[in-house]
Short mmCIF file of C-alpha atoms in Angstrom, two decimals:
data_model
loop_
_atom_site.label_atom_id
_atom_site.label_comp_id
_atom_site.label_asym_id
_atom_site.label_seq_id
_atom_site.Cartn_x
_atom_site.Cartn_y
_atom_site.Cartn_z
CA UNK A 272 45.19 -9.44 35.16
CA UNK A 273 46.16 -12.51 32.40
CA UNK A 274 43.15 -12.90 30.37
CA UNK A 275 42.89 -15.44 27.74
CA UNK A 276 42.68 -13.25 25.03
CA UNK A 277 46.24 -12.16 25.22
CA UNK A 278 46.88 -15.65 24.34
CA UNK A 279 44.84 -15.33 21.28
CA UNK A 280 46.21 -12.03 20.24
CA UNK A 281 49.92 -13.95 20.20
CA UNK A 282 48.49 -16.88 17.96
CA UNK A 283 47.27 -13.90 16.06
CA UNK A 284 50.10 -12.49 15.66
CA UNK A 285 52.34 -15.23 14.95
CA UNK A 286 49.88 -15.96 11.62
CA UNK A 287 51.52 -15.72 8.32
CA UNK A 288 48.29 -14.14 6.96
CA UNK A 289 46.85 -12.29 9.67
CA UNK A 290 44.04 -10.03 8.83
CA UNK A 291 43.47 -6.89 10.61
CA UNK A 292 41.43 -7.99 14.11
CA UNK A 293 37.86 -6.84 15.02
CA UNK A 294 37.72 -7.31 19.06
CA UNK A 295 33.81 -7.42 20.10
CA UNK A 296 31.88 -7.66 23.59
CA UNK A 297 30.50 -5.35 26.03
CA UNK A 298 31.69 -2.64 27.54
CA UNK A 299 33.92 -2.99 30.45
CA UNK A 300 35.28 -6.41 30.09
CA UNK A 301 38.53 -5.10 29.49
CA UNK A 302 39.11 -4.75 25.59
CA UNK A 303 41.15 -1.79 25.32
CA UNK A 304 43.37 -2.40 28.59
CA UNK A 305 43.96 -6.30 27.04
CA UNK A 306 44.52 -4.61 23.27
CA UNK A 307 47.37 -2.03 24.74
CA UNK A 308 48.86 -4.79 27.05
CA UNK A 309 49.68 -6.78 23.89
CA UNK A 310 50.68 -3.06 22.28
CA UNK A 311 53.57 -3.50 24.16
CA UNK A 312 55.06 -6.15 22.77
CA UNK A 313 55.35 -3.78 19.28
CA UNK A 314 57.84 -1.64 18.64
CA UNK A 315 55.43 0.97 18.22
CA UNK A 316 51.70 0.94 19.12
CA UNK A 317 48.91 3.58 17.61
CA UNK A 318 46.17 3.98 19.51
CA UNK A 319 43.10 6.30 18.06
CA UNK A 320 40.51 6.45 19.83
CA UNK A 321 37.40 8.04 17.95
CA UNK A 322 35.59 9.13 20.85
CA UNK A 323 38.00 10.51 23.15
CA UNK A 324 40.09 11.92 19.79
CA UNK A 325 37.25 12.80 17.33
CA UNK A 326 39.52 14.95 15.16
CA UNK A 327 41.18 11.40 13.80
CA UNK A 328 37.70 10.53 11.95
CA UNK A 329 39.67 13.19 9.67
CA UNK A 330 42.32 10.22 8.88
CA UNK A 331 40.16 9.29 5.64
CA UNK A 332 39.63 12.47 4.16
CA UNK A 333 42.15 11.85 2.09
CA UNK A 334 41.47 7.78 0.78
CA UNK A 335 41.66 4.79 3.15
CA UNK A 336 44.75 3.62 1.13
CA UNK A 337 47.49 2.55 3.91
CA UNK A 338 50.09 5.25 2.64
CA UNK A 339 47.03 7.99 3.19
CA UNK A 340 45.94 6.74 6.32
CA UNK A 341 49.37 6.87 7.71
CA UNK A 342 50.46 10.50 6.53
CA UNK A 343 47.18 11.57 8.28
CA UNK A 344 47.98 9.74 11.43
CA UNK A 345 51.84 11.79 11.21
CA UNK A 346 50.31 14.96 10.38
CA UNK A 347 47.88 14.73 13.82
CA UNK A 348 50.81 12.87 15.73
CA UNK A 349 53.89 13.69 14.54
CA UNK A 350 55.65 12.00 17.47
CA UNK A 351 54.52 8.59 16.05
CA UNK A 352 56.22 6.04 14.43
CA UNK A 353 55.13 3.32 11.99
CA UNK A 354 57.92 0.53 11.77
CA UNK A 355 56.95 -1.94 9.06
CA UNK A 356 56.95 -5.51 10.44
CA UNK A 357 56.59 -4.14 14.41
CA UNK A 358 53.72 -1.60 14.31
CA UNK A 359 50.67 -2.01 15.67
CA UNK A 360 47.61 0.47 15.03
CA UNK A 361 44.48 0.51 17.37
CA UNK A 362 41.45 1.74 15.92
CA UNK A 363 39.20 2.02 19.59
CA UNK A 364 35.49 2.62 19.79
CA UNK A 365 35.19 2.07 16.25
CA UNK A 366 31.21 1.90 16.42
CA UNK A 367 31.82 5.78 16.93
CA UNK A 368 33.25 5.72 13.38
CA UNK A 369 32.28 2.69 11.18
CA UNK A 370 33.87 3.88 7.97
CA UNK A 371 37.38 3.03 9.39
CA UNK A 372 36.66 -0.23 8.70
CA UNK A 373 36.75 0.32 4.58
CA UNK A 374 40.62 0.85 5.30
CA UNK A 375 40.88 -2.73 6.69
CA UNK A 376 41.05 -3.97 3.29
CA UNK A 377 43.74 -1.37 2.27
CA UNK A 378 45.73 -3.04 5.35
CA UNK A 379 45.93 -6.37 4.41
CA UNK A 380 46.54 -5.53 1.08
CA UNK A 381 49.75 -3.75 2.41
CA UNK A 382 50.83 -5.87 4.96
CA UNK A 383 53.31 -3.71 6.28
CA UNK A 384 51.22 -2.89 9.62
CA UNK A 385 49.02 -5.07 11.87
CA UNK A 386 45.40 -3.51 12.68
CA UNK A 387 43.22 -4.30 15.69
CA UNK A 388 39.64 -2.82 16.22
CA UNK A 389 37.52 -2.01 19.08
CA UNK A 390 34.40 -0.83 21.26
CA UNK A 391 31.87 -1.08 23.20
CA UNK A 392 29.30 -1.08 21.50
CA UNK A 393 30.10 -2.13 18.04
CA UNK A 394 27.31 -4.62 17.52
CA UNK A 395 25.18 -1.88 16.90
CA UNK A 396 26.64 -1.08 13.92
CA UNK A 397 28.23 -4.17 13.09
CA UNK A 398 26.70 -4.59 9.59
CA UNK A 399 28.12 -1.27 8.46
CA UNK A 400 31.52 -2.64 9.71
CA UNK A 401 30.93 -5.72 8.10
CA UNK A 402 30.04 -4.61 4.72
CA UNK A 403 33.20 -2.38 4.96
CA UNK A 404 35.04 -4.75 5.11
CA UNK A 405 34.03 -8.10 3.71
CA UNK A 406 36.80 -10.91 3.71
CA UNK A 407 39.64 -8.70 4.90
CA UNK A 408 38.90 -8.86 8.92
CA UNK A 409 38.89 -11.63 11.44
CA UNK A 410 36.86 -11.30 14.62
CA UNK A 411 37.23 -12.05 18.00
CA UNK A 412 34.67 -11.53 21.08
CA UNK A 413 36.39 -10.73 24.54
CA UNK A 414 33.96 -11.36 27.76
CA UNK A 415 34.37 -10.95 31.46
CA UNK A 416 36.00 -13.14 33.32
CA UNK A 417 35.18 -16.75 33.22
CA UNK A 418 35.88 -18.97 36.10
CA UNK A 419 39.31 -19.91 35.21
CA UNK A 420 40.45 -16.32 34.91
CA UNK A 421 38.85 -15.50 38.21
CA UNK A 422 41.40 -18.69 39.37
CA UNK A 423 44.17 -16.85 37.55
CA UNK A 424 43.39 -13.33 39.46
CA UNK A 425 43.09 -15.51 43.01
CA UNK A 426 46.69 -16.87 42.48
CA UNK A 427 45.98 -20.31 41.32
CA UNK A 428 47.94 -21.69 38.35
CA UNK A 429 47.25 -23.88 35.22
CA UNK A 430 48.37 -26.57 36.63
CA UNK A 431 44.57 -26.10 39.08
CA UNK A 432 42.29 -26.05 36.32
CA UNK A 433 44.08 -29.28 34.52
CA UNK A 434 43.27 -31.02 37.54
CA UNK A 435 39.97 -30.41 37.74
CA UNK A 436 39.92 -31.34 34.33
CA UNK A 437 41.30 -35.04 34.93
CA UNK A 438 38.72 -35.68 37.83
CA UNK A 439 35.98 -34.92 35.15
CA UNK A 440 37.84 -36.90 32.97
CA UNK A 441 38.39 -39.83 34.51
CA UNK A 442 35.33 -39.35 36.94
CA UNK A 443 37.33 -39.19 40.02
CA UNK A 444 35.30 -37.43 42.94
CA UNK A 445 37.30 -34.28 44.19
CA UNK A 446 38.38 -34.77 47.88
CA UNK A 447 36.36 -33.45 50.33
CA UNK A 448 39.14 -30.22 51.22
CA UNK A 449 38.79 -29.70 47.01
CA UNK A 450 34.96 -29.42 47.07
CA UNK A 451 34.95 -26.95 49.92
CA UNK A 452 38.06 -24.79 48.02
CA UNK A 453 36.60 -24.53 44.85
CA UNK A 454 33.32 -24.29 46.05
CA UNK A 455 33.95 -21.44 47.91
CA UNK A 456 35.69 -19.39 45.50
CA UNK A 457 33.22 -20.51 43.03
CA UNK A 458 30.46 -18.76 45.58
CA UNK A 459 33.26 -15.67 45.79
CA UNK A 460 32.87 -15.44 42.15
CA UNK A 461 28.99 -15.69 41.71
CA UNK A 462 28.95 -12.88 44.22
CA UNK A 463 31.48 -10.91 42.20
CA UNK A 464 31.03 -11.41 38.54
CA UNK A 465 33.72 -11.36 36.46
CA UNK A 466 34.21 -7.50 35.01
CA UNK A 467 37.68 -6.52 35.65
CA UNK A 468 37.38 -3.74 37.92
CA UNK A 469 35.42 -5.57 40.23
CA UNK A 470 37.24 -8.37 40.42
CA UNK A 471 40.65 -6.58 40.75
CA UNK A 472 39.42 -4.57 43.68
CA UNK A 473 37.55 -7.64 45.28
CA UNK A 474 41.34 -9.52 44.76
CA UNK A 475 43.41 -6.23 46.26
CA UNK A 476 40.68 -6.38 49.16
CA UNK A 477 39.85 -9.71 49.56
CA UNK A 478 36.61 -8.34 50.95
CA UNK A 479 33.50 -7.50 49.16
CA UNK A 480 33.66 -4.02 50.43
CA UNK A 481 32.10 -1.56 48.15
CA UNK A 482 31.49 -4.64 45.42
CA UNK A 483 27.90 -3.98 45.74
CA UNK A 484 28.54 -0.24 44.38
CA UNK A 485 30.47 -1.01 41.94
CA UNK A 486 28.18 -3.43 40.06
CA UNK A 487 25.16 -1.39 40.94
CA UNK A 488 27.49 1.96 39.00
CA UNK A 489 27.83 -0.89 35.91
CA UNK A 490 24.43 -1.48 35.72
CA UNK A 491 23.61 2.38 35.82
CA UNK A 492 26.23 2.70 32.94
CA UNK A 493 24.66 0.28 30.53
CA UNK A 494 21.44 2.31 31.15
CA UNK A 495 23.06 5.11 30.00
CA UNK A 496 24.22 3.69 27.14
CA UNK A 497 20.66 2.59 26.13
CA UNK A 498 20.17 6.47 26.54
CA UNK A 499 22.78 7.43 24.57
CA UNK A 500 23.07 4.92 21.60
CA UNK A 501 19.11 2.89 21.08
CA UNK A 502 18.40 5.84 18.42
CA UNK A 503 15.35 4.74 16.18
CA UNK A 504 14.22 2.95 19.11
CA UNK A 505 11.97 3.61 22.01
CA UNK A 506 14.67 4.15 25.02
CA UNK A 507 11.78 3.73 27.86
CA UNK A 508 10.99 0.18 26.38
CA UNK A 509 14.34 -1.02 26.59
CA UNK A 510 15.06 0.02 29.75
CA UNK A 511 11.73 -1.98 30.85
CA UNK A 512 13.15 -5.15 28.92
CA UNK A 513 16.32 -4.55 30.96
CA UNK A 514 15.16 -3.53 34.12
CA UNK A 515 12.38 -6.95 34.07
CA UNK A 516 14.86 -9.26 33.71
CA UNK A 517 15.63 -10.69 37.25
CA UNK A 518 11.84 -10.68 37.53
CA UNK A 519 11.81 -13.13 35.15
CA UNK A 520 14.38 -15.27 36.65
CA UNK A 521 13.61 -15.44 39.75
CA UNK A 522 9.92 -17.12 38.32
CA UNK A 523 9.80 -21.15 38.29
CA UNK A 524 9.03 -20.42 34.44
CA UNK A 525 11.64 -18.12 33.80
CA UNK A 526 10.67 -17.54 29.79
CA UNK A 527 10.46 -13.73 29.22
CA UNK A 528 7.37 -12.54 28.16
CA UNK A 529 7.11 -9.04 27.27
CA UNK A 530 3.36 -8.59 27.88
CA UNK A 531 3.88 -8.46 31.49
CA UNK A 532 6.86 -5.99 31.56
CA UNK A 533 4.36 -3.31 31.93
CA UNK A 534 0.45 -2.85 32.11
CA UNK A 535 -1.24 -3.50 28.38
CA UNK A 536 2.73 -4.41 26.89
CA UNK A 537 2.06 -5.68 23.66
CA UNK A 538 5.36 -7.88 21.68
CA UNK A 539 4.76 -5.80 18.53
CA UNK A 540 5.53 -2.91 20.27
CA UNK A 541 8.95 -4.11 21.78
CA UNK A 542 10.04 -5.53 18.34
CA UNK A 543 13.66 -4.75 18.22
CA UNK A 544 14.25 -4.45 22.14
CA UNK A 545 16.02 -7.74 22.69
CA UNK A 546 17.55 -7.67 19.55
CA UNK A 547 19.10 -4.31 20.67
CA UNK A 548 20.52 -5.51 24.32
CA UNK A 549 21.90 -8.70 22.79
CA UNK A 550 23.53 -6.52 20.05
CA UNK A 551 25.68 -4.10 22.71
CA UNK A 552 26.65 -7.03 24.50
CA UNK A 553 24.32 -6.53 27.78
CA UNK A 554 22.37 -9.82 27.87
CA UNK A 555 22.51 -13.22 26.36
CA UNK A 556 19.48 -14.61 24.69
CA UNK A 557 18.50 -18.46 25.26
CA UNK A 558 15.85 -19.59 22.19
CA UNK A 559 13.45 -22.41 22.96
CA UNK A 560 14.09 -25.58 20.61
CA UNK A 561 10.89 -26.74 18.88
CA UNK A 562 12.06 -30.32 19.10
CA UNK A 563 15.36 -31.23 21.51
CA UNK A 564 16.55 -32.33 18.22
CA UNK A 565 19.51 -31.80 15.64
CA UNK A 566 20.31 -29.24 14.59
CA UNK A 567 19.92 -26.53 16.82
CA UNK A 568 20.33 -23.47 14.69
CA UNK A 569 16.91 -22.68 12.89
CA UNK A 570 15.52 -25.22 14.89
CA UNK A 571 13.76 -22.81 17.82
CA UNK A 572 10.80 -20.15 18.01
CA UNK A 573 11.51 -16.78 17.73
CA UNK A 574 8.75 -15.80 20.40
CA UNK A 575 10.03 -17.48 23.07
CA UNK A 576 13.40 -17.13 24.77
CA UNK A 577 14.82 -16.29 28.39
CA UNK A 578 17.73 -13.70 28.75
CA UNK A 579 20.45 -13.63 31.28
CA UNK A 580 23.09 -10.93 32.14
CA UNK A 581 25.76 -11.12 29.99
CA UNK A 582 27.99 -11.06 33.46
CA UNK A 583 26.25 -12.69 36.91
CA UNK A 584 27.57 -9.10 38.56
CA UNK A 585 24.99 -7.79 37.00
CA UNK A 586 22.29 -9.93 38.26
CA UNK A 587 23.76 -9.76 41.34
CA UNK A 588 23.65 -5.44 41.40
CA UNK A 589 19.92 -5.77 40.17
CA UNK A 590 18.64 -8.09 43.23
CA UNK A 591 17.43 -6.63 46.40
CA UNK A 592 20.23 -5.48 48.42
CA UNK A 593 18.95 -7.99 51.09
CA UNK A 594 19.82 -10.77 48.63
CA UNK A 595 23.16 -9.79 47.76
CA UNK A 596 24.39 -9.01 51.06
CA UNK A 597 22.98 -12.63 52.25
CA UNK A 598 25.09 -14.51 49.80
CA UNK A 599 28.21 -12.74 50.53
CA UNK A 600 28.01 -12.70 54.38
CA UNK A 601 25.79 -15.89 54.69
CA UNK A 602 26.53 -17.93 51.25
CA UNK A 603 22.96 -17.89 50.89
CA UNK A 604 21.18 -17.55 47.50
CA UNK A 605 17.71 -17.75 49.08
CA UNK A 606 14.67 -17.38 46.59
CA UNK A 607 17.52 -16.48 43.66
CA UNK A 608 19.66 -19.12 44.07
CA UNK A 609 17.87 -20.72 40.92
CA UNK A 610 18.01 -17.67 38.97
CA UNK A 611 21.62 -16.90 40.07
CA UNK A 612 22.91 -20.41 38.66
CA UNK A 613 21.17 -20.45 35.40
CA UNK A 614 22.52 -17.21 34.30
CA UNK A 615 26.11 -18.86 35.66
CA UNK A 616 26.03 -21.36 33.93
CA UNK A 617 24.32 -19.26 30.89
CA UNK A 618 27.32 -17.22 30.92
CA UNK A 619 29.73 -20.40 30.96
CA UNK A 620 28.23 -21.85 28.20
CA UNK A 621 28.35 -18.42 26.10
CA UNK A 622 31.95 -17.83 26.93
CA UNK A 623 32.71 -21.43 25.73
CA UNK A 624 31.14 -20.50 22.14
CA UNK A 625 28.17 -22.22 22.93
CA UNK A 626 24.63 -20.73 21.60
CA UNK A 627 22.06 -21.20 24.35
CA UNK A 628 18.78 -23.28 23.84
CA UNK A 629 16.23 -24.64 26.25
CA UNK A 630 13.13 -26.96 25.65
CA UNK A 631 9.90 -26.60 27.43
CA UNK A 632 6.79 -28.77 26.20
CA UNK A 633 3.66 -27.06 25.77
CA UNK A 634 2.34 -29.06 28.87
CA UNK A 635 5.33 -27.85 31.33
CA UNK A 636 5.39 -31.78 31.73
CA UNK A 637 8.55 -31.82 30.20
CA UNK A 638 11.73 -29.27 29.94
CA UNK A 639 15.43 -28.55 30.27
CA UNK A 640 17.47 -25.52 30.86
CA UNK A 641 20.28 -25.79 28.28
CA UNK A 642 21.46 -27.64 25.35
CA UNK A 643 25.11 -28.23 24.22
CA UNK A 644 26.08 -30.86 21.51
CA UNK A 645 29.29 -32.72 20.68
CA UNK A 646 29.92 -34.80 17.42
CA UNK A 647 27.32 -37.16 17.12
CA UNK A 648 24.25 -36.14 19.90
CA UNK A 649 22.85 -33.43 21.49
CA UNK A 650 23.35 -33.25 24.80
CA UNK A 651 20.66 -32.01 27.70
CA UNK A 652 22.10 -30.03 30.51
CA UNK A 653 19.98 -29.58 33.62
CA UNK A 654 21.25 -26.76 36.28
CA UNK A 655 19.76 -27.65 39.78
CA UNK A 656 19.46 -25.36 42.62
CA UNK A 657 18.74 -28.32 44.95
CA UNK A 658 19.09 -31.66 45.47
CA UNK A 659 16.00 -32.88 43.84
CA UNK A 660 14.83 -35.65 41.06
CA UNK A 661 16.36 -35.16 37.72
CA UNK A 662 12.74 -36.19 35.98
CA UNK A 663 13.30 -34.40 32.45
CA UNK A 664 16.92 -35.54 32.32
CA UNK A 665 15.76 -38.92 32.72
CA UNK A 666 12.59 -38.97 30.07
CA UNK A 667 14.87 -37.01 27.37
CA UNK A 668 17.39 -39.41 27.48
CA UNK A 669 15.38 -42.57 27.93
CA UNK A 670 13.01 -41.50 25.87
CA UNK A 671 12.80 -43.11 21.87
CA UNK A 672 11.47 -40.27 20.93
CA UNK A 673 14.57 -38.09 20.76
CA UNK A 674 17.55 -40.70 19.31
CA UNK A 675 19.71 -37.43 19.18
CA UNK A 676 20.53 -37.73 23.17
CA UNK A 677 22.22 -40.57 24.10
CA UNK A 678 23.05 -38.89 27.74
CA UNK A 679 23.13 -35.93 30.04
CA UNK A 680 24.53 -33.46 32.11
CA UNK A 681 23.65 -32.14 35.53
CA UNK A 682 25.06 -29.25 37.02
CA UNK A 683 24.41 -29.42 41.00
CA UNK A 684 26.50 -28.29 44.47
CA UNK A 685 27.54 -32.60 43.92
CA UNK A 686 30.59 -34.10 43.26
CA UNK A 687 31.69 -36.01 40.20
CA UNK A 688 29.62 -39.05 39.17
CA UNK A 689 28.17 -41.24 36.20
CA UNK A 690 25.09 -43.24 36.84
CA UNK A 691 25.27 -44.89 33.00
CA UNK A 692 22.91 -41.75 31.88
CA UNK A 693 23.62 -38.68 32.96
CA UNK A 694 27.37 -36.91 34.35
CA UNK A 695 27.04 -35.21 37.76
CA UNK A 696 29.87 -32.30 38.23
CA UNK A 697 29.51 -29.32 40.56
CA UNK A 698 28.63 -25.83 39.62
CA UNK A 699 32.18 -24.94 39.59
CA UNK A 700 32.91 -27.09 36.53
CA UNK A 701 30.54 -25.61 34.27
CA UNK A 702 33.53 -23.31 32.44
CA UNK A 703 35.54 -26.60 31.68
CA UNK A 704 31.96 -28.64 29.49
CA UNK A 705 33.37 -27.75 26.18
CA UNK A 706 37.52 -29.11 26.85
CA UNK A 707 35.57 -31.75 28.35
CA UNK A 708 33.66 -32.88 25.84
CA UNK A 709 36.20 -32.45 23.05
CA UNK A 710 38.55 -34.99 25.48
CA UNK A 711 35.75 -37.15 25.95
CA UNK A 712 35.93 -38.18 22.10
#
């Protein structure tokens, strides 16, 4: 399938001063299969991967100096070839490994090959890679399909999502045929997520036959990773963080609060949980502002926060079965449909670079789901599940009390409008905020 970080891998490429590539995310969004796509456009590609090939850890023994590194790589593949100027080496699951990144530095030094690293679950061990390798890498993170990818896989060209982008532009309601299009293939992909595998067997299909199975086997998978890797850590815990969050969700406050996960939970006792789901890539973390002020970063408490699924195929595999089959036989979201478009949109924002921030007054009288920001103001973005009043929209923006928002967004099954405070645009829009915004300047 085309994925958008092929097109960031040829920018990459074309750089004068390219430094080897660190490729992050979670597992399953399609890393290596993207990585050995663009291996193709090498003469020669080197792939090692440490887990499935655990002899090649052996590669170092000797220094990490390029000209060692290489004769080790011959000696245990002799039928490889490095051409300088056309070779590319793949260092996968490098979190099995972390060392390998001291030779990064060796690499740029050289020059003569280009370097790209992966896995799954390298956030775990990121600041050993890090520290290995100060000032010589450039990073990347890959995630699973975004809306406009999904598009892609369905058929649909660029020439689609540019339109879409000049009705928000230029505020132009879509046609009525549009809305129901895009709406339901925007419903087709809240049902399916966006990991690879699913998608590509839900596009082969074009049924959700055995869709349901497949997320529920990811889900399963990331447990077992929690088993396998969360060493130092209580494993039971974070599989009760994990397991609790559609709980949370699907509550009109949907903060997470660790002292109902289980009978006599305490927070001290999960310290490190979170911290270890958001590090392997499983769930994105949303930090409540103290203030909806500027600037975000350093402005929220550490005690409060909501997490999402890092991919809505997820959330969907971890509902009731009842649930998911009524939203892909009925288009019905029933008592989730506010959970399921929060972590949408969640996921949107996070793919778009955004860090996720709510606000919620200590009286509940006053609160917003997300937070983005352009140049000059912080902007409030409300996701609604129905049709109803936009009360904390209105107050934040009215409001003299926060001269950082000068206007809004609402996210809503609408079409396109302006009302001189906030922008309406439909669910399906919520991938395109950030081109938006930098056009609206």
């Amino acid at each position: 399938m085309k994925r958008k970080i092929y097109r960031y891998l040829q920018e990459w490429r074309k750089s004068p001063d390219r430094k080897p590539l660190v490729v992050g995310g979670a597992r399953q969004v399609g890393k290596t299969y993207s990585i050995r796509q663009f291996g193709r456009s090498y003469r020669s590609f080197v792939e090692i991967n440490f887990i499935t090939q655990p002899a090649f850890k052996q590669i170092f023994n000797e220094g990490y100096d390029t000209d060692s590194v290489v004769k080790q790589i011959t000696f245990l593949r002799p039928d490889v070839k490095f051409v300088p100027g056309n070779t590319l080496i793949f260092f996968d699951e490098l979190q099995e490994y972390p060392d390998c990144a001291t030779s990064l530095k060796f690499f740029k030094e050289d020059g003569r090959y280009d370097v790209i690293c992966s896995g799954s679950m390298m956030g775990l061990n990121y600041s050993d890679i890090t520290s290995n390798s100060v000032g010589y890498k450039s990073d990347v993170m890959m995630y699973s399909l975004d809306f406009e990818e999904f598009l892609w896989a369905r058929g649909f060209g660029d020439d689609v999502v540019e339109s879409m982008l000049a009705h928000m532009n230029s505020l132009q309601p879509f046609s009525d045929l549009e809305m129901q299009r895009f709406d339901s293939l925007f419903l087709d992909y809240v049902a399916t997520g966006g990991m690879p595998e699913v998608v590509a067997h839900f596009v082969k299909n074009g049924n959700f036959g055995n869709v349901l199975a497949m997320q529920k086997q990811l889900l399963e998978d990331y447990e077992e990773d929690i088993v396998k890797y969360a060493t130092g850590l209580d494993k039971a815990k974070i599989r009760n963080v994990y397991r609790n969050i559609p709980v949370f969700l699907a509550k009109e406050n949907k903060k997470f609060q660790i002292t109902k996960v289980s009978p006599h939970a305490r927070s001290r006792e999960y310290v490190g949980c979170v911290d270890w789901l958001q590090d392997a890539g499983i769930v994105n973390v949303c930090h409540c502002l103290h203030q909806p002020e500027l600037p975000m970063k350093g402005n929220y408490d550490e005690t409060k926060y909501k997490l999402y699924y890092h991919d809505n195929g997820l959330l969907m595999a971890a509902l009731d079965d009842e649930s998911s089959t009524d939203l892909r036989e009925n288009r019905n979201l029933g008592v989730y449909k506010g959970a399921v478009y929060e972590n949408i949109v969640s996921e949107a924002l996070a793919k778009q670079g955004y860090g996720l921030y709510y606000y919620n007054r200590e009286d509940g009288r006053l609160e917003m789901d997300f937070f983005v920001r352009d140049n000059e103001s912080l902007i409030p973005v409300e996701v609604k599940a129905t049709d109803g009043a936009t009360v904390s929209l209105n107050n934040l923006i009215k409001s003299e009390n926060y001269p950082d928002i000068k206007y809004g967004i609402k996210l809503c099954r609408k079409n396109i409008g302006f009302n001189g405070i906030f922008y309406t645009f439909p669910y399906f829009c919520a991938f395109l905020i950030g081109r938006w915004l930098k056009r609206k300047r």
